[in-house]
Short mmCIF file of C-alpha atoms in Angstrom, two decimals:
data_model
loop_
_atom_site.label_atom_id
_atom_site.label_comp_id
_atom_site.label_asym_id
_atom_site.label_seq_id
_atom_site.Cartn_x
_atom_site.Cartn_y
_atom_site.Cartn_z
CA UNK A 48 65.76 100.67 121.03
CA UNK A 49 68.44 100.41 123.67
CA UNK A 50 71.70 99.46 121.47
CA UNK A 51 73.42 95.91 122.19
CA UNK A 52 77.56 96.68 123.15
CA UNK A 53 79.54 94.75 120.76
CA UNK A 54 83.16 94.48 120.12
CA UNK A 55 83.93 96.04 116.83
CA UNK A 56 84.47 92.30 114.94
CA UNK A 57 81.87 90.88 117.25
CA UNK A 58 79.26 92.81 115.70
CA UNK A 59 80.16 92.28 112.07
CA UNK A 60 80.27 88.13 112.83
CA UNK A 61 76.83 88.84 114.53
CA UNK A 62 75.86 91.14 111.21
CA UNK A 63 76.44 88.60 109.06
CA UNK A 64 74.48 85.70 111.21
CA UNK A 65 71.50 87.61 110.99
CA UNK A 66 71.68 88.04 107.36
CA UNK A 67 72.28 84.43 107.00
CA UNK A 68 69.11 83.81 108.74
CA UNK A 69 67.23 86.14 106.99
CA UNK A 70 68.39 85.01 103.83
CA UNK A 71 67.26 81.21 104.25
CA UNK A 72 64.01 82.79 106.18
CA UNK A 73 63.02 84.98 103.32
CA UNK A 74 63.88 82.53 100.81
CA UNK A 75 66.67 84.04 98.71
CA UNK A 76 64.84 87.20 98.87
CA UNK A 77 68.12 89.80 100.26
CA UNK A 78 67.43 91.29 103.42
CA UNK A 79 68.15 94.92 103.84
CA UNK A 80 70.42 96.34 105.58
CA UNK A 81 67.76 97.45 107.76
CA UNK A 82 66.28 94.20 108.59
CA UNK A 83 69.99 92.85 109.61
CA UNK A 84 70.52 96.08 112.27
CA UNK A 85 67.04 95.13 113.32
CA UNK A 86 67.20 90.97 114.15
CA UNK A 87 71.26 92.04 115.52
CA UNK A 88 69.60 94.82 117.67
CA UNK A 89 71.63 97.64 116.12
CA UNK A 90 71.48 101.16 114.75
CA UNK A 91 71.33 101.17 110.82
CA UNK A 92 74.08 103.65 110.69
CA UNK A 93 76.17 100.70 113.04
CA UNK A 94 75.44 98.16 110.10
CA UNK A 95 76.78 100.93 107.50
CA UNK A 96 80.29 100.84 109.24
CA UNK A 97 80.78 97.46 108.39
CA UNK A 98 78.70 97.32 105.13
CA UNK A 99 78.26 100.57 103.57
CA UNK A 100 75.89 99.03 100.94
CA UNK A 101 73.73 95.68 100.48
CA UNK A 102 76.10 94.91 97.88
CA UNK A 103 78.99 94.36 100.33
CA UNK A 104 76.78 92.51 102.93
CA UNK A 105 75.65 89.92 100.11
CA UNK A 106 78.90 89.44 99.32
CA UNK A 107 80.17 88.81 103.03
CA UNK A 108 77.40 86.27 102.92
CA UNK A 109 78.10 84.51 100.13
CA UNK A 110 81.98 84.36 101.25
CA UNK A 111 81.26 83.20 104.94
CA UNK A 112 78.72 80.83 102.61
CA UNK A 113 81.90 79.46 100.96
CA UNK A 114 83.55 78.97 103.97
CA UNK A 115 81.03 76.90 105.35
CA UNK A 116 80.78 74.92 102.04
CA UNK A 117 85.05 74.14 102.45
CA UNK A 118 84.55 72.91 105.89
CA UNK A 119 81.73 70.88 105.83
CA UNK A 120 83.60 69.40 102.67
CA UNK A 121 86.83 69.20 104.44
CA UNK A 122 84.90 67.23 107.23
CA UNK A 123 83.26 64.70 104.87
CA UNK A 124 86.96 63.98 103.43
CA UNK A 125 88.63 63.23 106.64
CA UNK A 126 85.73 61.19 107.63
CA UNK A 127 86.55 58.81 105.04
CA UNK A 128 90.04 59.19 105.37
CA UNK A 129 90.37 61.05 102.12
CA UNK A 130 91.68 59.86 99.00
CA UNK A 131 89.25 59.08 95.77
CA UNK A 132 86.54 57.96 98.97
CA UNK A 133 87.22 61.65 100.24
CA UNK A 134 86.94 62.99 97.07
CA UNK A 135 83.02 60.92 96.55
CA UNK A 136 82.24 62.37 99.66
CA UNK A 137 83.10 66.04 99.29
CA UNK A 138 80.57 66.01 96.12
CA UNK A 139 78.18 64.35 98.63
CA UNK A 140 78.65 67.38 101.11
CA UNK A 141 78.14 69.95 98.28
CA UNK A 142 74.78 68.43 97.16
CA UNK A 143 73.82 68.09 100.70
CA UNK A 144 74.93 71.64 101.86
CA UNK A 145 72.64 72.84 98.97
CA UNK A 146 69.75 71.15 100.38
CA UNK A 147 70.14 72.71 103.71
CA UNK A 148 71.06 75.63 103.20
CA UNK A 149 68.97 76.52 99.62
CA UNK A 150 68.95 80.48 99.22
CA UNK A 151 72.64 80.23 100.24
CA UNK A 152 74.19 77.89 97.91
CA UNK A 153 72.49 80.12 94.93
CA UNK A 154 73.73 83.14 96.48
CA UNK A 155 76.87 81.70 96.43
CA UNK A 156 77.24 80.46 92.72
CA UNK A 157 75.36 83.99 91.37
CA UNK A 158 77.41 86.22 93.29
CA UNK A 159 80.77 87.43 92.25
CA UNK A 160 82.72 86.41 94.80
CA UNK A 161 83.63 82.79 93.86
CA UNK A 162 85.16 84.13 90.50
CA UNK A 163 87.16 87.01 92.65
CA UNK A 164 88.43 84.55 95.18
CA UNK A 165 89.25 82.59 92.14
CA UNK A 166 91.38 85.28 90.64
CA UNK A 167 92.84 85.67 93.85
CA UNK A 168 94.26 82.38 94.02
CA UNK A 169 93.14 81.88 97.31
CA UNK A 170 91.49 78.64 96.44
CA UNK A 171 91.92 76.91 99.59
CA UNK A 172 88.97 79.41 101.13
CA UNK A 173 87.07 78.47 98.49
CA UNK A 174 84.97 76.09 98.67
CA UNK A 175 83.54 75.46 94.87
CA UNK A 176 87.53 75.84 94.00
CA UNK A 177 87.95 73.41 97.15
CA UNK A 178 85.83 71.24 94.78
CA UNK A 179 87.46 71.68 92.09
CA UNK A 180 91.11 71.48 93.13
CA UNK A 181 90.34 68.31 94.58
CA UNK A 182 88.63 66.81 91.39
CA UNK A 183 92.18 67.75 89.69
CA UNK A 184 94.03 66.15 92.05
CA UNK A 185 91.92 62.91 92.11
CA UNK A 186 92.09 63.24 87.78
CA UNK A 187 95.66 63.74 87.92
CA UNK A 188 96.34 60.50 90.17
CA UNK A 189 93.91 58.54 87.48
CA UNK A 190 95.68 59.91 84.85
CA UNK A 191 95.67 62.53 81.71
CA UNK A 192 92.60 64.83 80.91
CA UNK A 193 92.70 66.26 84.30
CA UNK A 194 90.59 69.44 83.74
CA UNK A 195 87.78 67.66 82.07
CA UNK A 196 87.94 65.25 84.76
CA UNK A 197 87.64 67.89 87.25
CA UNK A 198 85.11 69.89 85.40
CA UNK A 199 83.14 67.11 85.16
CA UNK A 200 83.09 66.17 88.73
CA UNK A 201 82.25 69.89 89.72
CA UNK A 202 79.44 70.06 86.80
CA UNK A 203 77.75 66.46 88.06
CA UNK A 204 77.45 67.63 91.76
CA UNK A 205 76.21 71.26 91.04
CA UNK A 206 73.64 69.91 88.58
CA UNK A 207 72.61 67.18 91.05
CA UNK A 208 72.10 70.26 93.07
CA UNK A 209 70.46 72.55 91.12
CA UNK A 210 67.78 69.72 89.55
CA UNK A 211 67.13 68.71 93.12
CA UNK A 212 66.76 72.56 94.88
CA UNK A 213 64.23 73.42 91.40
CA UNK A 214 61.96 70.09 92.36
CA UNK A 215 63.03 68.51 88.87
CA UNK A 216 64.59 65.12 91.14
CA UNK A 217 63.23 64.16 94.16
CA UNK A 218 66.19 65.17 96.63
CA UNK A 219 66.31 62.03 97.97
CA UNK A 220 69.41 61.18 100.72
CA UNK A 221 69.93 57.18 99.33
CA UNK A 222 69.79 58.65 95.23
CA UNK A 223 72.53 61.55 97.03
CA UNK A 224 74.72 58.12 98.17
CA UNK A 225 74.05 56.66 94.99
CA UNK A 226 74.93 58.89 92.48
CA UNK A 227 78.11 60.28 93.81
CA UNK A 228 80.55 57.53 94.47
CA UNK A 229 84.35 56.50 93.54
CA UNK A 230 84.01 56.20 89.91
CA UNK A 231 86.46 53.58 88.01
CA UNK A 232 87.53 55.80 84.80
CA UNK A 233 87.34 54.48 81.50
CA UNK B 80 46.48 102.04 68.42
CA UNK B 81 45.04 99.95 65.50
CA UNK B 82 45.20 96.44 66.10
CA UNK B 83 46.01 94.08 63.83
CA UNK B 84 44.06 91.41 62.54
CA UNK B 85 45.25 87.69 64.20
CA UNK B 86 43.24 84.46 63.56
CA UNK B 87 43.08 83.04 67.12
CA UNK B 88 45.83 80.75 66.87
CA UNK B 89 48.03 82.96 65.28
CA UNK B 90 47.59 85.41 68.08
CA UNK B 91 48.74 82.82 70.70
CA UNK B 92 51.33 82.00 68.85
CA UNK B 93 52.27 85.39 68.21
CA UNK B 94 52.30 86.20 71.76
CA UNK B 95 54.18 83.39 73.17
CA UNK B 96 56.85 85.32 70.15
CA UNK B 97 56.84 88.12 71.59
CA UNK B 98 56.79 86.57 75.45
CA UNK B 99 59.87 84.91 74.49
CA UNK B 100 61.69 87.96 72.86
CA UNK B 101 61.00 89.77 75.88
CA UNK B 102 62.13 87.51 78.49
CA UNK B 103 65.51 87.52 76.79
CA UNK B 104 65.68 91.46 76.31
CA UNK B 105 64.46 91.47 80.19
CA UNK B 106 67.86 89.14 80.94
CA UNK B 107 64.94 87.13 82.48
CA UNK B 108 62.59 89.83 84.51
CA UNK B 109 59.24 88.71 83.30
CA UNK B 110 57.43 90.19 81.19
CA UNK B 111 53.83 91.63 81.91
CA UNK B 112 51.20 90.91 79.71
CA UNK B 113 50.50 94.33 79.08
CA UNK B 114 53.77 94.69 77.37
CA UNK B 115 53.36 91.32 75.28
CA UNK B 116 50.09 92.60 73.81
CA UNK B 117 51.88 96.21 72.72
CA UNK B 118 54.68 94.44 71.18
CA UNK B 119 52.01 92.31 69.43
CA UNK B 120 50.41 95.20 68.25
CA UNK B 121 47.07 94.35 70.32
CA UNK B 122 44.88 95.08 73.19
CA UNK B 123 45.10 93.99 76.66
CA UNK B 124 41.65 92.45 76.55
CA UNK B 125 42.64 90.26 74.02
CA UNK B 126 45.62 89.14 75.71
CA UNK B 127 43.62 87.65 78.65
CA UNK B 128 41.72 85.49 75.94
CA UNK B 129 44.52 83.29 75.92
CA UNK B 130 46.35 84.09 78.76
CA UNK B 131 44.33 84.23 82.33
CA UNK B 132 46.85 85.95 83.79
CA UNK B 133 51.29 86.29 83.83
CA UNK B 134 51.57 82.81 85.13
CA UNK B 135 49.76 81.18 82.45
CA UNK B 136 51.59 82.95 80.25
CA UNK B 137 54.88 81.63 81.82
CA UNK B 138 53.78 78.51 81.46
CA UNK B 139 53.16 78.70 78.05
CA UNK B 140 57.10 79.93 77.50
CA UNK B 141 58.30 77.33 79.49
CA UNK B 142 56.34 74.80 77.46
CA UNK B 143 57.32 76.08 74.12
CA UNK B 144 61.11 76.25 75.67
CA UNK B 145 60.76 72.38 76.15
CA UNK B 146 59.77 71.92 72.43
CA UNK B 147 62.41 74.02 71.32
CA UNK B 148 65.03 72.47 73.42
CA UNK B 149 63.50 68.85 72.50
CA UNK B 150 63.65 69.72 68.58
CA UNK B 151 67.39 71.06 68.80
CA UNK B 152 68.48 67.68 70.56
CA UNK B 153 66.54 65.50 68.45
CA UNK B 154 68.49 67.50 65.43
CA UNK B 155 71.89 67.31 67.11
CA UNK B 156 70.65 63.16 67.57
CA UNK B 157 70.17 62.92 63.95
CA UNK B 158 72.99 64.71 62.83
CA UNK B 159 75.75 62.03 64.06
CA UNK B 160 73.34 58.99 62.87
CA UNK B 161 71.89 58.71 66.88
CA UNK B 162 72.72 55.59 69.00
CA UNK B 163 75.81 56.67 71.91
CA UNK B 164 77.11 59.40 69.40
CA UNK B 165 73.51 60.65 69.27
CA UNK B 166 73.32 60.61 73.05
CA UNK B 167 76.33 62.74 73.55
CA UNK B 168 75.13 64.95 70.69
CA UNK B 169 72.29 65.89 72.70
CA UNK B 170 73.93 66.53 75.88
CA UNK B 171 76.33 69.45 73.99
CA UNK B 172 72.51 70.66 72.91
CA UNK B 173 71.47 70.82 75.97
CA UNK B 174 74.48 72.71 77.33
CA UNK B 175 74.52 74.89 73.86
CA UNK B 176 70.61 75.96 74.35
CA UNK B 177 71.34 76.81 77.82
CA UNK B 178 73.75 79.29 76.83
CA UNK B 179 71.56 80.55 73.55
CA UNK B 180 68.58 80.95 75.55
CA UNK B 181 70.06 81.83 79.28
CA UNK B 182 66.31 83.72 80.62
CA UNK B 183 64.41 80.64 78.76
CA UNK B 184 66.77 77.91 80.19
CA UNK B 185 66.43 79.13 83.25
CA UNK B 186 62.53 79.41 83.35
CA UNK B 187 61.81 75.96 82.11
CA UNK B 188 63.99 73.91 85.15
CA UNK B 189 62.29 76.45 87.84
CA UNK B 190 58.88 76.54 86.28
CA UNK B 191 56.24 73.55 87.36
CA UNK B 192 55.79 73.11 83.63
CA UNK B 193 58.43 69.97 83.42
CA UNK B 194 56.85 68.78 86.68
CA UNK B 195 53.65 68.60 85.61
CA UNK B 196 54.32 67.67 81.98
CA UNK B 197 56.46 64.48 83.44
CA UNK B 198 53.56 63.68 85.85
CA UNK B 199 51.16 63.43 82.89
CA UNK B 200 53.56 61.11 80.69
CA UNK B 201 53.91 62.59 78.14
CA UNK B 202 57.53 62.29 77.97
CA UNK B 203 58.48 63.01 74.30
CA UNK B 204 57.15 66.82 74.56
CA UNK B 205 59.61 67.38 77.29
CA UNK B 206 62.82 68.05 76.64
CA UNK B 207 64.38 67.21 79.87
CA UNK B 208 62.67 63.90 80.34
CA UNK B 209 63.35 63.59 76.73
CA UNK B 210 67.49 63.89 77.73
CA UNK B 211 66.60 61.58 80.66
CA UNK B 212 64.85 59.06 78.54
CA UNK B 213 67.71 58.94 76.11
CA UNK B 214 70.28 58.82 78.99
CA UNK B 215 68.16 55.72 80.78
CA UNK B 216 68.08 53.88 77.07
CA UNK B 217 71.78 54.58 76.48
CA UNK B 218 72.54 53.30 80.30
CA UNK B 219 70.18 50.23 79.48
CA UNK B 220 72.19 49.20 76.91
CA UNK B 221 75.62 50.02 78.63
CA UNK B 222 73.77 47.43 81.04
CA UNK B 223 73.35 47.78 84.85
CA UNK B 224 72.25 50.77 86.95
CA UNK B 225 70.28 52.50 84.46
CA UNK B 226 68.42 55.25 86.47
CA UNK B 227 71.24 56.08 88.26
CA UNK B 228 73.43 56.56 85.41
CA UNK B 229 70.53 58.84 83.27
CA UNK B 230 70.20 60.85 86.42
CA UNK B 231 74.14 61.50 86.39
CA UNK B 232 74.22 62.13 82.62
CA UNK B 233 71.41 65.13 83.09
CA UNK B 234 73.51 66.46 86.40
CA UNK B 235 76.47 66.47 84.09
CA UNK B 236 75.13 68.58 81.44
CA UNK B 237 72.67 70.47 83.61
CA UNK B 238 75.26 71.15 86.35
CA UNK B 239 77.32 72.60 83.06
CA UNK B 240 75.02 74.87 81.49
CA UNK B 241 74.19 76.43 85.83
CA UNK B 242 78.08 77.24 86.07
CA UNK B 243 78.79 78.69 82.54
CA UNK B 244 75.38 80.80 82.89
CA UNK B 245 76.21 82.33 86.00
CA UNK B 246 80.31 82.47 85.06
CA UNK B 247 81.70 80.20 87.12
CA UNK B 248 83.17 78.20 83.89
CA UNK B 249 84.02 79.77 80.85
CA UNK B 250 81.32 79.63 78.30
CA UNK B 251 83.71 78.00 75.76
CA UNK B 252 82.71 75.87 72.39
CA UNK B 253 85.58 73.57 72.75
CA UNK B 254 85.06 73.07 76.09
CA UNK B 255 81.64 71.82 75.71
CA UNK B 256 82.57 69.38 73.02
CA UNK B 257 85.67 67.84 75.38
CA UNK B 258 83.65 67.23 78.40
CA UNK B 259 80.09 66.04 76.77
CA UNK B 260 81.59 62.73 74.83
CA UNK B 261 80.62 59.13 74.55
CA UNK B 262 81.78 57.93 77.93
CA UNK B 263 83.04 54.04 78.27
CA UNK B 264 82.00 53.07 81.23
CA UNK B 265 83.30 51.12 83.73
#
């Protein structure tokens, strides 16, 4: 196999496209590292500069995952011109990013990473903290009980999520619309 | 090995036991039936008398998870005199069982069992159409969008349970009691 030139960062971006693809191809199943050199046209011992085990790859994934998650959010809010209507329609994104991209959004939510970005304080690459710092935000202008509130908004999406990626509700675009709108609070 | 003497519904009840003492020591890896019939104390051969094969006996865990999830809301129900307390009573179950039971949990929302059990009607065996029954009687009375609002009640508690199982919330008591409460609604 006649090795592809890549620029040192090109490479790991390309790396971690492949495994992103393999991931959703496979079903949730983690590629190995070997698979990822193969589909990016690469020596194995190329892929182990950037990722020296499958550990750190999944991780990459599930952070690049993230990021995708925060900016397909972010795009939903604006479309709507933010506020509480942004804040319907970044829960609408999250459900809907888990129906695309399936073996992603659990690899996401079981890995690590969310908790260590989390601890990090970086929430703003975060996407479920994106979530999540928004719901606060939108609890706080509604007034008192603002963690619940945001809990709660976090906890409604991901199981709207989870019920519809495990078959138990059909995952159905109007019930999506439906569900997850500007709530008057009580 | 001597094997011990089971009447035949004893046996399948004793293995479905064991299945579901091993599932939880297995952190969810599922068992094989070989190692259900040794912890049973019985042969192989008289494993496959009730149990084809794994999936059937996978099946039958789910199923009994249902039953044991349905009997701990029902309890919960009782125990606050049922009606709106009742229904908020069994969503802190729900969430509670989830975390009790994490490998069980998890196999009854991605087994077909609650598919196929909800296809045949027979609602008050299932535990999660049982929460989704109470939710769409509660939302009945509340008046107005009934499915919509039984569908958000499960996402709520289900969406609760997914992030303190995989540690994205903190798995805490008091937490579960503030967030799961009888809701006026707007």
């Amino acid at each position: 196999m006649e090795p592809r030139p890549y620029h040192h960062g090109d490479l790991r971006a390309a790396l971690i496209h492949e495994g992103l693809r393999l991931l959703e191809e496979k079903r949730g199943e983690e590629p190995s590292l070997r698979e990822v050199a193969r589909r990016a046209g690469v020596s194995a011992t190329a892929v182990y500069r950037h990722f020296p085990d499958k550990q750190a790859l999944m991780a990459a994934l599930a952070q690049q995952g993230l990021q995708q998650l925060a900016t397909v959010q972010n795009a939903a809010s604006d479309s709507v011109g933010g506020g509480d209507e942004g804040f319907a329609a970044t829960g609408r994104a999250y459900v809907r990013f888990a129906l695309a991209h399936p073996a992603l959004f659990r690899l996401i939510f079981t890995s690590p990473v969310l908790a260590a970005v989390r601890e990090d304080g970086v929430l703003d690459s975060d996407a479920g903290a994106l979530l999540y710092a928004n719901a606060a935000a939108f609890a706080a202008r509604a007034g008192g009980e603002a963690h619940a509130r945001a809990i709660r908004a976090w906890s409604l999406v991901h199981g709207l999520a989870m019920l519809m990626l495990d078959g138990q509700i059909p995952a159905d675009e109007a019930l999506i619309d439906q569900l997850i709108r500007v709530q008057k609070q009580a």
